[in-house]
Short mmCIF file of C-alpha atoms in Angstrom, two decimals:
data_model
loop_
_atom_site.label_atom_id
_atom_site.label_comp_id
_atom_site.label_asym_id
_atom_site.label_seq_id
_atom_site.Cartn_x
_atom_site.Cartn_y
_atom_site.Cartn_z
CA MET A 37 113.21 109.14 81.55
CA LYS A 38 112.96 107.87 85.11
CA GLN A 39 109.88 109.00 86.99
CA ASP A 40 110.28 110.57 90.41
CA GLN A 41 108.88 108.71 93.40
CA LEU A 42 107.53 109.80 96.75
CA LYS A 43 107.08 107.35 99.61
CA VAL A 44 104.21 108.14 101.96
CA SER A 45 102.40 106.46 104.83
CA ALA A 46 98.91 106.73 106.30
CA ARG A 47 98.29 109.60 108.71
CA ASP A 48 96.13 109.27 111.80
CA ILE A 49 96.87 112.70 113.24
CA LYS A 50 94.55 115.38 111.86
CA GLY A 51 93.52 118.93 112.59
CA LYS A 52 95.66 121.26 114.67
CA LYS A 53 97.73 118.38 116.03
CA VAL A 54 99.63 118.08 112.71
CA ARG A 55 101.96 120.81 113.98
CA PHE A 56 103.67 118.08 116.02
CA LEU A 57 104.33 116.16 112.79
CA ARG A 58 105.89 119.24 111.21
CA ARG A 59 108.21 119.63 114.21
CA ASP A 60 109.42 116.06 113.58
CA GLY A 61 110.19 116.78 109.91
CA ILE A 62 107.00 115.26 108.50
CA THR A 63 104.65 117.08 106.14
CA PRO A 64 100.92 116.30 105.98
CA VAL A 65 99.81 115.17 102.51
CA ASN A 66 96.30 114.80 101.13
CA LEU A 67 95.52 112.53 98.16
CA TYR A 68 92.35 113.10 96.16
CA GLY A 69 91.02 112.68 92.65
CA PRO A 70 88.08 111.56 90.54
CA HIS A 71 86.32 108.49 91.95
CA VAL A 72 88.71 108.49 94.95
CA GLU A 73 87.92 109.42 98.51
CA SER A 74 90.32 111.88 100.09
CA VAL A 75 93.13 110.10 101.95
CA ALA A 76 95.26 111.64 104.73
CA LEU A 77 98.94 110.76 104.30
CA GLN A 78 102.32 111.94 105.54
CA ALA A 79 105.81 112.16 104.04
CA PRO A 80 109.27 113.32 105.14
CA THR A 81 109.62 117.07 104.55
CA ALA A 82 113.16 116.71 103.16
CA GLU A 83 111.98 114.32 100.43
CA ILE A 84 109.13 116.64 99.44
CA ARG A 85 111.48 119.64 99.24
CA LYS A 86 113.85 117.71 96.95
CA LEU A 87 110.94 116.59 94.79
CA ILE A 88 109.58 120.14 94.41
CA ALA A 89 113.03 121.49 93.51
CA LYS A 90 113.76 118.71 91.01
CA SER A 91 110.38 118.03 89.40
CA GLY A 92 108.28 121.15 89.75
CA ARG A 93 104.51 121.14 89.84
CA ASN A 94 103.60 119.50 86.53
CA ALA A 95 105.68 116.36 86.74
CA LEU A 96 104.03 112.99 87.17
CA ILE A 97 105.03 111.41 90.45
CA ALA A 98 104.85 107.73 91.33
CA LEU A 99 103.31 107.76 94.80
CA LYS A 100 104.35 104.70 96.82
CA ILE A 101 101.86 104.30 99.65
CA GLU A 102 103.11 102.13 102.50
CA GLY A 103 101.41 98.74 102.36
CA GLU A 104 100.39 98.96 98.68
CA ASN A 105 102.24 97.17 95.88
CA THR A 106 101.54 99.38 92.87
CA PRO A 107 102.43 103.08 92.76
CA THR A 108 99.74 105.69 92.11
CA GLN A 109 100.27 108.38 89.43
CA VAL A 110 99.79 111.84 90.93
CA LEU A 111 100.44 115.54 90.28
CA MET A 112 101.13 118.20 92.91
CA ARG A 113 98.04 120.41 92.92
CA ASP A 114 98.65 122.65 95.90
CA ILE A 115 101.70 123.46 97.99
CA GLN A 116 100.87 125.37 101.16
CA ARG A 117 103.66 127.32 102.85
CA ASP A 118 103.89 129.43 105.97
CA PRO A 119 103.60 133.06 104.81
CA LEU A 120 106.23 134.27 107.29
CA ASN A 121 109.04 131.76 106.95
CA GLY A 122 108.17 129.82 103.77
CA LYS A 123 108.23 126.40 105.45
CA LEU A 124 106.08 123.63 104.00
CA LEU A 125 102.74 123.24 105.72
CA HIS A 126 100.74 120.88 103.52
CA ILE A 127 100.78 119.24 100.07
CA ASP A 128 97.75 118.22 98.01
CA LEU A 129 98.29 115.44 95.47
CA PHE A 130 95.84 114.80 92.64
CA LYS A 131 95.44 111.21 91.42
CA VAL A 132 95.35 111.33 87.63
CA ASP A 133 93.65 109.10 85.10
CA MET A 134 96.30 108.65 82.39
CA SER A 135 93.61 108.35 79.69
CA ARG A 136 91.80 111.65 80.48
CA LYS A 137 92.99 115.16 79.66
CA ILE A 138 93.55 117.58 82.51
CA ARG A 139 93.99 121.36 82.66
CA VAL A 140 97.02 122.88 84.34
CA ASP A 141 99.03 126.10 84.39
CA VAL A 142 102.52 125.69 82.92
CA PRO A 143 105.19 128.33 83.58
CA ILE A 144 106.70 130.26 80.67
CA HIS A 145 110.51 130.50 80.41
CA PHE A 146 111.90 133.21 78.18
CA VAL A 147 115.05 132.17 76.31
CA GLY A 148 117.42 134.15 74.10
CA GLU A 149 118.12 137.88 74.06
CA SER A 150 115.98 140.57 72.51
CA LYS A 151 117.89 143.30 70.67
CA ALA A 152 115.00 145.69 71.29
CA ALA A 153 115.08 145.07 75.06
CA LYS A 154 118.88 145.50 75.18
CA SER A 155 118.69 148.98 73.62
CA LYS A 156 118.70 151.94 76.00
CA ARG A 157 115.08 152.79 75.26
CA GLY A 158 113.69 149.23 75.30
CA MET A 159 112.23 147.10 78.04
CA LEU A 160 110.83 143.58 77.95
CA ILE A 161 107.35 143.41 79.49
CA GLU A 162 106.13 139.94 80.46
CA ASN A 163 102.33 139.94 80.39
CA LEU A 164 101.93 136.20 81.01
CA MET A 165 103.93 134.15 83.47
CA SER A 166 102.16 130.87 82.67
CA LEU A 167 99.86 129.30 80.09
CA HIS A 168 96.67 127.44 80.90
CA ILE A 169 96.80 124.22 78.86
CA GLU A 170 94.94 120.95 78.45
CA ALA A 171 96.71 117.64 77.75
CA LEU A 172 97.02 114.04 78.82
CA PRO A 173 99.04 113.73 82.05
CA GLY A 174 101.88 111.97 80.23
CA ASP A 175 102.18 114.84 77.71
CA LEU A 176 102.43 117.73 80.20
CA PRO A 177 105.54 119.87 79.77
CA GLN A 178 107.45 121.12 82.83
CA HIS A 179 107.63 124.58 81.25
CA ILE A 180 107.16 126.28 77.89
CA ASP A 181 110.19 127.96 76.32
CA VAL A 182 109.51 131.19 74.42
CA ASP A 183 112.37 132.48 72.26
CA ILE A 184 112.51 136.29 72.46
CA SER A 185 115.51 136.74 70.13
CA GLY A 186 113.08 137.59 67.30
CA LEU A 187 112.09 140.83 69.03
CA VAL A 188 114.44 143.26 67.25
CA GLU A 189 112.36 146.46 67.13
CA LEU A 190 110.51 148.39 69.81
CA GLY A 191 106.81 147.59 69.92
CA GLN A 192 107.10 144.00 68.68
CA ALA A 193 105.23 141.30 70.59
CA ILE A 194 104.83 137.54 70.78
CA TYR A 195 101.21 136.39 70.94
CA VAL A 196 99.87 133.14 72.34
CA ARG A 197 98.86 132.13 68.78
CA ASP A 198 102.53 132.46 67.69
CA LEU A 199 103.79 129.81 70.10
CA LYS A 200 104.88 126.52 68.56
CA LEU A 201 103.64 123.76 70.86
CA ASP A 202 103.23 120.02 70.55
CA ALA A 203 100.02 119.00 68.77
CA LYS A 204 99.01 117.00 71.86
CA ILE A 205 98.72 120.23 73.88
CA THR A 206 95.70 122.54 73.68
CA VAL A 207 96.18 126.13 74.90
CA ILE A 208 93.17 127.51 76.78
CA ASN A 209 94.42 131.12 76.92
CA ASP A 210 93.07 133.70 74.46
CA PRO A 211 95.19 133.42 71.25
CA SER A 212 95.36 137.23 70.94
CA HIS A 213 96.96 137.60 74.39
CA VAL A 214 100.50 139.08 74.31
#
């Protein structure tokens, strides 16, 4: 599988003046991580939007910094948006060490149809929208699929302990959580 790339360059403009960058279609980016000083960068907003839509938050990204030969492996940690119009304001990228486990929240996708929820008296209640997991950066899933077709009677539930996940992934959530 081909890894997504993001090309960035160094950013000299900081503080409130970054609004001028945003007007020109450039989003401020901040790179940080263990044993790395925070670096102010910038990237085209259109490229970041495409990357978010295609990859999501838990995908490894090859960050190509202008002037450097080797790409840096990063994850999107924080995406800041304007609360009124939803436009991108700022992106935080976390430089990962491929040999150390990290903890992230992975969204849950429900697949299949529940006979109990389709009945006139039934309703599917989603208590968890994501799972908190620990894994090596290369083993992180984009999402976790949960098959709900086994829910045939009212009152049935799927617990965190019932999920079948890769052995490389450790779930941090309480196993008795529905």
